[in-house]
CSV table of C-alpha atoms in Angstrom, one decimal:
chain,number,residue,atom,x,y,z
F,1,MET,CA,11.6,-62.1,53.9
F,2,ASN,CA,10.7,-65.9,54.1
F,3,LEU,CA,11.8,-67.5,50.8
F,4,PRO,CA,10.8,-71.0,49.7
F,5,ALA,CA,13.5,-73.7,48.9
F,6,THR,CA,14.9,-73.0,45.9
F,7,ALA,CA,14.5,-76.9,44.7
F,8,GLU,CA,10.9,-76.5,45.2
F,9,LEU,CA,10.7,-73.4,42.7
F,10,PRO,CA,9.6,-73.7,39.1
F,11,VAL,CA,12.0,-72.7,36.2
F,12,LEU,CA,10.5,-69.5,34.8
F,13,VAL,CA,10.9,-69.3,31.0
F,14,ILE,CA,10.4,-65.9,29.3
F,15,GLY,CA,8.5,-66.1,25.9
F,16,ALA,CA,6.1,-68.5,24.4
F,17,GLY,CA,7.7,-68.6,21.3
F,18,PRO,CA,9.2,-71.8,19.7
F,19,ALA,CA,12.0,-71.9,21.8
F,20,GLY,CA,10.3,-71.0,25.0
F,21,LEU,CA,7.7,-73.5,24.6
F,22,ALA,CA,10.0,-76.2,23.6
F,23,ALA,CA,12.1,-75.4,26.8
F,24,ALA,CA,8.9,-75.9,29.0
F,25,ALA,CA,8.3,-79.3,27.1
F,26,HIS,CA,11.8,-80.5,27.8
F,27,LEU,CA,11.5,-79.3,31.5
F,28,VAL,CA,8.3,-81.3,31.8
F,29,ASP,CA,10.0,-84.3,30.4
F,30,HIS,CA,12.6,-84.2,33.0
F,31,GLY,CA,9.8,-83.8,35.8
F,32,ILE,CA,10.6,-80.1,36.4
F,33,GLU,CA,7.7,-77.6,36.4
F,34,PRO,CA,8.0,-74.7,34.3
F,35,LEU,CA,6.3,-71.6,34.4
F,36,VAL,CA,6.1,-69.7,31.1
F,37,LEU,CA,5.8,-65.9,30.7
F,38,GLU,CA,4.5,-64.6,27.5
F,39,ALA,CA,4.2,-60.7,27.0
F,40,GLY,CA,1.9,-60.8,24.1
F,41,PRO,CA,-1.7,-61.7,23.9
F,42,THR,CA,-1.2,-65.3,22.7
F,43,ALA,CA,1.2,-68.0,22.3
F,44,GLY,CA,3.7,-67.3,19.5
F,45,ALA,CA,2.8,-63.7,19.4
F,46,ALA,CA,5.9,-62.7,17.6
F,47,VAL,CA,5.5,-65.5,14.9
F,48,ARG,CA,1.9,-64.3,14.2
F,49,GLU,CA,3.5,-60.8,13.3
F,50,TRP,CA,4.9,-62.4,10.1
F,51,SER,CA,2.1,-65.0,9.7
F,52,HIS,CA,2.1,-63.9,6.1
F,53,VAL,CA,5.6,-65.1,5.3
F,54,ARG,CA,7.1,-68.6,5.1
F,55,LEU,CA,9.9,-70.2,6.9
F,56,PHE,CA,12.9,-71.5,5.0
F,57,SER,CA,12.7,-74.8,7.0
F,58,THR,CA,10.0,-77.6,6.5
F,59,TRP,CA,7.4,-79.0,9.0
F,60,GLY,CA,9.9,-81.7,9.8
F,61,GLU,CA,12.6,-79.4,10.9
F,62,VAL,CA,10.7,-77.1,13.0
F,63,VAL,CA,8.9,-79.2,15.5
F,64,ASP,CA,10.6,-80.2,18.8
F,65,PRO,CA,10.8,-83.7,19.8
F,66,ALA,CA,9.9,-83.2,23.3
F,67,ALA,CA,7.0,-81.1,22.2
F,68,GLU,CA,5.7,-83.7,19.8
F,69,LYS,CA,6.0,-86.2,22.6
F,70,LEU,CA,3.7,-83.9,25.0
F,71,LEU,CA,1.2,-83.4,22.0
F,72,ALA,CA,0.7,-86.9,20.7
F,73,PRO,CA,-1.5,-87.9,23.6
F,74,THR,CA,-4.1,-85.3,22.4
F,75,GLY,CA,-4.4,-86.8,19.0
F,76,TRP,CA,-2.5,-83.9,17.5
F,77,THR,CA,-0.4,-85.1,14.1
F,78,ARG,CA,2.5,-83.0,12.4
F,79,PRO,CA,1.6,-81.7,9.3
F,80,ASP,CA,3.3,-83.0,6.3
F,81,PRO,CA,7.1,-83.0,7.2
F,82,ALA,CA,8.1,-82.0,3.6
F,83,THR,CA,6.1,-78.8,3.2
F,84,TYR,CA,6.9,-75.3,4.4
F,85,PRO,CA,4.8,-73.7,7.0
F,86,SER,CA,3.8,-70.1,7.2
F,87,GLY,CA,4.4,-67.9,10.4
F,88,GLY,CA,0.6,-68.1,10.7
F,89,ASP,CA,0.7,-72.1,10.1
F,90,TRP,CA,3.3,-72.4,12.8
F,91,ALA,CA,1.5,-70.5,15.4
F,92,GLU,CA,-1.9,-72.0,14.8
F,93,GLN,CA,-1.1,-75.5,14.1
F,94,TYR,CA,1.9,-76.1,16.4
F,95,LEU,CA,2.8,-73.4,19.0
F,96,GLN,CA,-1.0,-72.8,20.2
F,97,PRO,CA,-1.7,-76.5,20.3
F,98,LEU,CA,1.5,-77.0,22.4
F,99,ALA,CA,0.6,-73.9,25.0
F,100,ASP,CA,-2.8,-75.5,25.2
F,101,VAL,CA,-1.1,-78.7,26.4
F,102,LEU,CA,1.0,-76.8,28.8
F,103,GLY,CA,-2.0,-75.3,30.2
F,104,GLU,CA,-1.7,-73.1,33.3
F,105,ARG,CA,2.0,-73.5,32.9
F,106,VAL,CA,1.6,-70.6,30.2
F,107,ARG,CA,0.6,-67.2,31.2
F,108,ILE,CA,0.1,-64.6,28.4
F,109,GLY,CA,-0.1,-61.0,28.9
F,110,ALA,CA,2.8,-61.4,31.2
F,111,ARG,CA,5.6,-58.9,30.7
F,112,VAL,CA,8.9,-59.6,32.5
F,113,THR,CA,10.1,-56.3,33.7
F,114,GLY,CA,13.2,-57.1,35.8
F,115,VAL,CA,15.3,-60.3,36.9
F,116,SER,CA,17.6,-60.6,39.8
F,117,ARG,CA,18.5,-62.4,42.7
F,118,ALA,CA,16.5,-62.4,45.9
F,119,GLY,CA,18.0,-59.6,48.1
F,120,ARG,CA,21.0,-59.2,45.9
F,121,ASP,CA,21.6,-56.6,43.8
F,122,ARG,CA,24.2,-56.8,40.6
F,123,ILE,CA,26.9,-55.7,43.2
F,124,VAL,CA,26.3,-58.2,46.1
F,125,ASP,CA,28.5,-61.2,46.3
F,126,ALA,CA,27.6,-62.7,49.6
F,127,ASP,CA,25.7,-66.1,49.2
F,128,ARG,CA,24.4,-65.0,45.8
F,129,ASP,CA,24.4,-68.3,44.2
F,130,THR,CA,22.4,-69.8,47.1
F,131,GLN,CA,19.4,-67.3,46.5
F,132,PRO,CA,16.4,-67.9,44.2
F,133,PHE,CA,15.8,-65.7,41.3
F,134,VAL,CA,13.3,-62.8,41.7
F,135,VAL,CA,11.4,-61.7,38.7
F,136,HIS,CA,9.1,-58.9,38.3
F,137,VAL,CA,5.9,-59.0,35.9
F,138,ALA,CA,3.7,-56.7,34.7
F,139,TYR,CA,0.2,-57.8,33.6
F,140,THR,CA,-1.8,-56.3,31.1
F,141,ASP,CA,-4.5,-55.3,33.4
F,142,GLY,CA,-2.2,-53.1,35.1
F,143,ALA,CA,-1.5,-55.8,38.0
F,144,GLU,CA,2.3,-56.4,39.1
F,145,GLU,CA,3.5,-59.6,40.7
F,146,ARG,CA,6.9,-60.8,42.2
F,147,LEU,CA,7.8,-64.4,41.3
F,148,PHE,CA,10.7,-66.7,42.8
F,149,ALA,CA,12.5,-69.4,40.5
F,150,ARG,CA,15.0,-72.0,40.7
F,151,ALA,CA,16.5,-70.8,37.1
F,152,VAL,CA,15.6,-68.5,34.2
F,153,ILE,CA,15.5,-69.3,30.7
F,154,ASP,CA,15.2,-66.2,28.6
F,155,ALA,CA,13.7,-67.1,25.2
F,156,SER,CA,12.2,-63.4,24.5
F,157,GLY,CA,13.9,-63.3,21.2
F,158,SER,CA,14.7,-60.2,19.5
F,159,TRP,CA,11.4,-59.2,17.3
F,160,THR,CA,10.9,-56.2,19.6
F,161,ALA,CA,14.1,-54.6,19.1
F,162,PRO,CA,14.6,-54.0,15.3
F,163,SER,CA,17.8,-52.2,14.5
F,164,PRO,CA,17.5,-48.7,13.0
F,165,ALA,CA,17.9,-47.1,9.5
F,166,GLY,CA,21.1,-45.3,10.8
F,167,GLY,CA,24.4,-46.4,9.1
F,168,SER,CA,26.1,-46.2,12.6
F,169,GLY,CA,23.8,-48.5,14.4
F,170,LEU,CA,22.2,-45.3,16.1
F,171,ALA,CA,18.6,-44.0,14.9
F,172,ALA,CA,19.2,-41.6,11.7
F,173,LEU,CA,18.3,-37.7,12.7
F,174,GLY,CA,14.6,-37.5,12.0
F,175,GLU,CA,13.9,-41.4,12.0
F,176,ARG,CA,12.0,-41.1,15.0
F,177,ALA,CA,9.8,-38.0,13.9
F,178,ALA,CA,9.3,-39.7,10.5
F,179,ALA,CA,7.8,-42.8,12.0
F,180,ASP,CA,4.6,-42.7,10.4
F,181,ARG,CA,6.2,-43.4,7.1
F,182,ILE,CA,8.7,-46.1,8.4
F,183,THR,CA,8.0,-49.8,9.1
F,184,TYR,CA,10.6,-52.3,10.6
F,185,ARG,CA,8.7,-55.2,9.1
F,186,VAL,CA,8.1,-57.0,6.0
F,187,PRO,CA,4.5,-55.6,5.0
F,188,ASP,CA,1.6,-58.1,4.0
F,189,LEU,CA,0.7,-56.5,0.6
F,190,LYS,CA,-2.2,-58.9,0.6
F,191,ASP,CA,-3.6,-56.8,3.4
F,192,PRO,CA,-5.7,-54.3,1.3
F,193,ALA,CA,-5.1,-51.3,3.8
F,194,LEU,CA,-1.3,-51.8,3.4
F,195,ARG,CA,-1.6,-52.6,-0.1
F,196,ALA,CA,-3.1,-49.3,-0.7
F,197,ARG,CA,-0.3,-47.7,1.5
F,198,TYR,CA,2.4,-48.9,-1.0
F,199,ALA,CA,0.6,-49.0,-4.3
F,200,GLY,CA,1.7,-46.5,-6.8
F,201,LYS,CA,4.3,-45.3,-4.3
F,202,ARG,CA,8.0,-45.1,-4.2
F,203,THR,CA,9.6,-47.0,-1.4
F,204,ALA,CA,13.0,-47.1,0.1
F,205,VAL,CA,13.9,-50.6,1.4
F,206,ILE,CA,17.0,-50.5,3.7
F,207,GLY,CA,18.9,-53.9,4.3
F,208,SER,CA,20.6,-56.7,2.5
F,209,GLY,CA,19.2,-59.9,3.9
F,210,ALA,CA,16.2,-62.4,3.2
F,211,SER,CA,13.8,-59.8,4.6
F,212,ALA,CA,14.8,-57.1,2.3
F,213,PHE,CA,14.6,-59.5,-0.7
F,214,THR,CA,11.2,-60.3,0.4
F,215,ALA,CA,10.1,-56.7,0.5
F,216,LEU,CA,11.6,-56.1,-3.0
F,217,ALA,CA,10.0,-59.0,-4.5
F,218,TYR,CA,6.7,-58.3,-2.8
F,219,LEU,CA,6.7,-54.8,-4.1
F,220,ALA,CA,7.7,-55.9,-7.7
F,221,ASP,CA,4.9,-58.2,-7.9
F,222,LEU,CA,2.7,-55.2,-6.6
F,223,ALA,CA,4.1,-52.9,-9.5
F,224,LYS,CA,3.0,-55.8,-12.1
F,225,ALA,CA,-0.4,-55.7,-10.7
F,226,ASP,CA,-3.5,-53.8,-12.2
F,227,ASP,CA,-3.8,-52.0,-8.7
F,228,GLY,CA,-0.1,-51.3,-8.5
F,229,LYS,CA,0.9,-49.4,-11.5
F,230,GLY,CA,3.9,-46.7,-10.5
F,231,THR,CA,4.9,-48.8,-7.6
F,232,LYS,CA,8.9,-48.4,-7.3
F,233,ALA,CA,11.4,-49.6,-4.9
F,234,VAL,CA,14.7,-47.9,-4.0
F,235,TRP,CA,16.9,-50.8,-2.5
F,236,ILE,CA,19.7,-49.0,-0.3
F,237,LEU,CA,22.7,-51.0,0.6
F,238,ARG,CA,25.3,-50.2,2.9
F,239,ARG,CA,27.8,-52.2,0.8
F,240,GLY,CA,28.3,-52.4,-3.0
F,241,ILE,CA,26.7,-55.0,-5.0
F,242,SER,CA,28.8,-58.4,-5.6
F,243,GLY,CA,28.6,-61.8,-6.8
F,244,SER,CA,27.1,-62.9,-3.3
F,245,THR,CA,24.5,-60.0,-2.9
F,246,PHE,CA,21.6,-62.0,-4.1
F,247,GLY,CA,22.7,-65.0,-2.3
F,248,GLY,CA,23.8,-68.5,-3.7
F,249,GLY,CA,21.1,-68.5,-6.5
F,250,GLU,CA,20.9,-72.0,-8.1
F,251,ALA,CA,24.0,-73.1,-6.1
F,252,ASP,CA,22.2,-72.3,-3.0
F,253,GLN,CA,21.9,-75.3,-0.9
F,254,LEU,CA,18.4,-73.8,0.2
F,255,PRO,CA,16.2,-73.7,-2.6
F,256,ALA,CA,13.6,-71.3,-1.0
F,257,ARG,CA,16.3,-69.0,-0.3
F,258,GLY,CA,18.0,-69.4,-3.5
F,259,ALA,CA,14.5,-68.5,-5.4
F,260,LEU,CA,14.3,-65.4,-3.1
F,261,GLY,CA,17.4,-63.9,-3.9
F,262,LEU,CA,16.9,-64.6,-7.8
F,263,ALA,CA,13.3,-62.6,-7.3
F,264,ALA,CA,15.1,-59.8,-5.8
F,265,LYS,CA,17.5,-59.7,-8.6
F,266,ALA,CA,14.6,-59.8,-11.0
F,267,ALA,CA,13.3,-56.8,-9.3
F,268,VAL,CA,16.2,-54.9,-10.0
F,269,ASP,CA,16.9,-56.4,-13.5
F,270,GLN,CA,13.3,-55.6,-14.6
F,271,GLY,CA,13.4,-52.1,-13.4
F,272,HIS,CA,10.9,-52.3,-10.5
F,273,ALA,CA,13.6,-51.5,-7.9
F,274,ASP,CA,16.9,-49.1,-8.3
F,275,ALA,CA,19.9,-50.0,-6.4
F,276,VAL,CA,21.9,-47.6,-4.4
F,277,THR,CA,25.0,-48.8,-2.8
F,278,GLY,CA,27.5,-47.6,-0.4
F,279,PHE,CA,24.8,-45.6,1.3
F,280,ARG,CA,24.9,-45.1,5.1
F,281,THR,CA,21.8,-43.1,6.1
F,282,GLU,CA,22.8,-40.3,8.3
F,283,ALA,CA,19.4,-38.4,8.4
F,284,ILE,CA,15.8,-38.5,7.2
F,285,GLU,CA,14.1,-35.3,6.5
F,286,ARG,CA,10.8,-34.4,5.0
F,287,ASP,CA,10.2,-32.2,2.0
F,288,GLY,CA,7.4,-29.6,1.5
F,289,ASP,CA,5.1,-32.3,0.5
F,290,GLY,CA,5.6,-34.4,3.5
F,291,ARG,CA,8.0,-37.0,1.7
F,292,LEU,CA,10.9,-38.4,3.2
F,293,ILE,CA,14.4,-37.3,1.8
F,294,LEU,CA,17.1,-40.0,3.0
F,295,ALA,CA,20.6,-38.1,3.4
F,296,GLY,CA,23.7,-40.2,3.6
F,297,GLU,CA,27.1,-40.0,5.8
F,298,ASP,CA,28.7,-38.8,2.3
F,299,GLY,CA,26.7,-36.0,1.7
F,300,ARG,CA,24.4,-37.8,-1.1
F,301,ARG,CA,20.8,-36.9,-0.9
F,302,LEU,CA,18.4,-39.3,-2.5
F,303,ASP,CA,15.1,-38.2,-4.4
F,304,ALA,CA,12.1,-38.3,-2.2
F,305,VAL,CA,10.4,-41.3,-1.1
F,306,ASP,CA,6.8,-41.9,0.4
F,307,GLU,CA,7.5,-44.8,2.7
F,308,VAL,CA,10.8,-46.6,4.0
F,309,ILE,CA,10.9,-50.2,5.1
F,310,VAL,CA,13.9,-50.6,7.3
F,311,LEU,CA,15.1,-54.3,7.5
F,312,THR,CA,18.5,-53.9,8.8
F,313,GLY,CA,18.3,-56.7,11.6
F,314,PHE,CA,17.5,-57.3,15.4
F,315,ARG,CA,19.3,-56.9,18.5
F,316,PRO,CA,18.3,-58.2,22.3
F,317,ASP,CA,16.5,-56.3,24.7
F,318,LEU,CA,18.8,-56.7,27.7
F,319,SER,CA,17.0,-53.9,29.9
F,320,PHE,CA,15.2,-56.3,32.2
F,321,LEU,CA,18.4,-58.0,32.9
F,322,SER,CA,20.4,-55.2,34.0
F,323,GLU,CA,20.6,-56.8,37.6
F,324,ILE,CA,22.1,-60.0,36.4
F,325,ARG,CA,25.6,-60.9,35.7
F,326,LEU,CA,25.9,-61.9,32.1
F,327,GLY,CA,29.1,-62.8,30.1
F,328,LEU,CA,28.5,-61.3,26.7
F,329,ASP,CA,30.4,-60.8,23.5
F,330,GLU,CA,31.3,-57.0,23.2
F,331,ARG,CA,30.3,-57.2,19.4
F,332,LEU,CA,27.5,-59.6,18.9
F,333,GLN,CA,25.9,-59.3,22.5
F,334,ALA,CA,25.7,-63.2,22.5
F,335,PRO,CA,27.2,-65.3,25.2
F,336,VAL,CA,30.9,-65.1,25.1
F,337,ALA,CA,31.6,-68.9,24.5
F,338,LEU,CA,28.8,-69.0,21.8
F,339,ALA,CA,30.0,-65.9,20.0
F,340,PRO,CA,32.9,-67.3,18.0
F,341,LEU,CA,30.5,-70.2,16.6
F,342,ILE,CA,27.8,-67.9,15.2
F,343,ASP,CA,30.1,-65.0,14.0
F,344,PRO,CA,28.2,-64.3,10.6
F,345,ASN,CA,31.4,-63.1,9.3
F,346,GLN,CA,32.5,-66.7,9.6
F,347,HIS,CA,29.3,-68.7,9.7
F,348,SER,CA,26.0,-69.4,7.8
F,349,CYS,CA,23.2,-71.0,9.7
F,350,GLY,CA,24.3,-74.5,8.3
F,351,THR,CA,27.8,-74.4,9.6
F,352,VAL,CA,27.0,-73.5,13.3
F,353,TYR,CA,28.1,-76.3,15.3
F,354,PRO,CA,25.4,-77.7,17.7
F,355,HIS,CA,25.9,-76.4,21.2
F,356,GLY,CA,24.4,-76.4,24.8
F,357,HIS,CA,24.3,-75.5,28.1
F,358,ARG,CA,28.2,-74.8,28.4
F,359,GLU,CA,28.1,-72.6,25.5
F,360,LEU,CA,25.3,-70.7,27.0
F,361,ALA,CA,26.2,-70.4,30.4
F,362,HIS,CA,27.0,-66.9,32.1
F,363,PRO,CA,28.8,-65.9,35.2
F,364,GLU,CA,25.4,-65.8,37.0
F,365,GLN,CA,24.6,-69.4,37.5
F,366,GLY,CA,21.2,-70.7,36.3
F,367,ILE,CA,20.3,-68.1,33.8
F,368,TYR,CA,20.2,-69.0,30.2
F,369,LEU,CA,19.7,-67.0,26.8
F,370,VAL,CA,18.4,-69.4,24.3
F,371,GLY,CA,16.9,-69.1,20.9
F,372,MET,CA,17.3,-66.0,19.0
F,373,LYS,CA,18.0,-64.1,22.1
F,374,SER,CA,21.1,-66.0,22.5
F,375,TYR,CA,22.6,-65.1,19.0
F,376,GLY,CA,22.4,-61.6,19.9
F,377,ARG,CA,22.9,-59.4,17.0
F,378,ALA,CA,23.9,-62.4,14.7
F,379,PRO,CA,21.2,-63.1,12.0
F,380,THR,CA,21.8,-66.7,11.0
F,381,PHE,CA,19.7,-68.5,13.8
F,382,LEU,CA,18.6,-72.3,13.1
F,383,ALA,CA,15.3,-73.2,14.6
F,384,MET,CA,16.6,-77.0,15.0
F,385,THR,CA,19.7,-75.4,16.8
F,386,GLY,CA,17.5,-73.5,19.2
F,387,TYR,CA,15.6,-76.8,20.1
F,388,GLU,CA,19.0,-78.6,20.8
F,389,GLN,CA,20.0,-75.5,23.1
F,390,VAL,CA,16.9,-76.1,25.2
F,391,ARG,CA,17.2,-79.8,25.2
F,392,SER,CA,20.6,-79.5,26.6
F,393,VAL,CA,19.9,-76.7,29.0
F,394,ALA,CA,16.9,-78.7,30.3
F,395,ALA,CA,18.9,-81.9,31.0
F,396,ALA,CA,21.6,-79.7,32.8
F,397,LEU,CA,18.8,-78.3,35.3
F,398,ALA,CA,17.8,-81.8,35.8
F,399,ASP,CA,21.4,-82.7,36.6
F,400,ASP,CA,21.5,-85.0,33.6
F,401,LEU,CA,25.0,-83.9,32.5
F,402,ASP,CA,25.2,-86.9,30.3
F,403,SER,CA,22.6,-85.9,28.3
F,404,ALA,CA,23.4,-82.2,28.5
F,405,GLU,CA,26.7,-82.8,27.2
F,406,ARG,CA,25.4,-85.1,24.5
F,407,VAL,CA,25.1,-83.7,20.8
F,408,GLU,CA,21.6,-85.2,19.7
F,409,LEU,CA,21.2,-82.9,16.7
F,410,THR,CA,22.1,-84.3,13.2
F,411,LEU,CA,21.7,-81.3,10.6
F,412,PRO,CA,20.2,-82.2,7.2
F,413,GLU,CA,22.9,-82.2,4.5
F,414,THR,CA,21.3,-78.9,3.0
F,415,GLY,CA,21.9,-77.0,6.1
F,416,VAL,CA,18.5,-75.8,6.2
F,417,CYS,CA,17.9,-72.3,8.1
F,418,GLY,CA,14.8,-71.8,10.2
F,419,GLY,CA,13.1,-69.2,12.3
F,420,ALA,CA,14.3,-66.3,10.6
F,421,GLY,CA,14.1,-66.8,7.0
F,422,LEU,CA,11.1,-65.1,5.2
F,423,PHE,CA,9.7,-65.9,1.8
F,424,ASP,CA,6.4,-66.8,0.1
F,425,THR,CA,6.9,-69.2,-2.3
F,426,PRO,CA,5.1,-72.3,-3.9
F,427,GLU,CA,6.5,-75.6,-2.5
F,428,THR,CA,9.5,-76.9,-4.1
F,429,ASP,CA,10.5,-80.5,-4.4
F,430,GLN,CA,13.2,-81.6,-2.1
F,431,THR,CA,14.2,-84.8,-3.3
F,432,GLY,CA,17.2,-84.3,-5.6
F,433,GLY,CA,20.2,-86.4,-5.8
F,434,GLY,CA,23.5,-86.0,-4.6
F,435,CYS,CA,24.7,-83.5,-2.1
F,436,CYS,CA,22.5,-80.3,-3.2
F,437,ALA,CA,18.9,-79.7,-2.9
F,438,PRO,CA,17.1,-78.9,-6.5
F,439,ALA,CA,18.2,-75.6,-8.1
F,440,PRO,CA,15.7,-73.0,-7.1
F,441,GLN,CA,13.5,-71.5,-9.8
F,442,LEU,CA,12.8,-67.7,-10.2
F,443,ILE,CA,9.1,-67.3,-9.2
F,444,GLN,CA,6.6,-64.8,-8.3
F,445,LEU,CA,6.4,-64.1,-4.6
F,446,GLY,CA,3.1,-62.1,-4.4
F,447,ALA,CA,0.8,-64.9,-5.1
F,448,PRO,CA,1.6,-68.5,-4.8
F,449,ALA,CA,1.4,-70.5,-8.0
F,450,ALA,CA,2.2,-73.8,-9.0
F,451,ALA,CA,5.6,-74.7,-10.3
F,452,GLU,CA,7.5,-77.6,-11.7
F,453,PRO,CA,10.0,-79.0,-9.6
F,454,ALA,CA,13.6,-78.1,-10.7
F,455,PRO,CA,16.1,-80.7,-11.4
F,456,ALA,CA,19.0,-81.5,-9.0
F,457,GLY,CA,22.4,-80.6,-10.0
F,458,GLY,CA,25.4,-82.5,-9.0
F,459,CYS,CA,27.3,-81.5,-5.8
F,460,CYS,CA,27.6,-78.0,-4.4
F,461,GLY,CA,30.8,-76.2,-4.0
F,462,SER,CA,31.7,-74.8,-0.6
């Protein structure tokens, strides 16, 4: 096999989402040719699947500087940096224009099915580091191709691998058979077909994070609407309810996140959702009417529900990297050096120290997992941290180690989380004094309405 010289090969980027496209922009800035492979039909395909919800981060925090540099000559201008984009806004107004500027460097409908070293499987040591990467790609038209790369940046995220309902991390018995009544996404209840699916029905929501809060708030708004009478949510938590269950509330440094937690609490307090605590789902069964009964590991069986929304997090798809030597933490499935920095038992997104190519390195030189993929099963991803990751990695691949080692990210005082936070609120004033952002208000999440800015309130407790 006559292989091209490694130095002449592109850097292959997997995924045309926020981190992948930013990585490509930084590579171009360093004079390195990227090739971005996106499995979906458009750039930002995963983001578009939650186009109906908003980020916790403002526009000022979700545009990468190198990407903006590429976009500027086209006449592109960043939307108001103080406003919050929805997933749809982010995809249409930023990700798609960025992909358009990158042009033929981005291929859509191209799914990576395997990554290895040319002529070397996982076992072989001899001359391994001198061989280029070989990447197998399957296209939507059925064609397959073998590509070679000097390095691989995997920014494919974890959207396609949601965690199951089962409390042990495995699918509950009967979960797959009940797939017609289970979703692993926050439903868009403004969509008439989805609205009809949940209106007047009893729906179980499994999960305890921001996505679960969103689903509870959406269902509560539906219950209060004329076409949603009889809508009821059953909120299933694997733990008990404590003072931190609903987030920081008015003390939350993220006003939108705090408001979301308060809206979920209101759904329970107002009787639109019943909370079931300490429940770990073991099995999902059907009753005689086809409704679903959730059975717990402790023997409890809940009253039948019509639908189940499972929002228990995501996990990385590592299947196409099976021939690559990765160094992953045994719990989080994140790079070993990164895992202690992002452990959700110790950190929130605002307390993760900016990191770069060293923390993202693996025993296999030249491959990096970035963005959400780098966080493994940790849920606290910060969009700006992802941009810092790819900036450092691109600099390292360009042998600019001074830049690669330098931290060029200054987090806002509010520690704003981006990328994974989902909400749908009116814009909130971010201009409070002191060290806190304004206190969040309890708001209706179903249909945005005008809201008065909340006052700032002194300094936050830690």
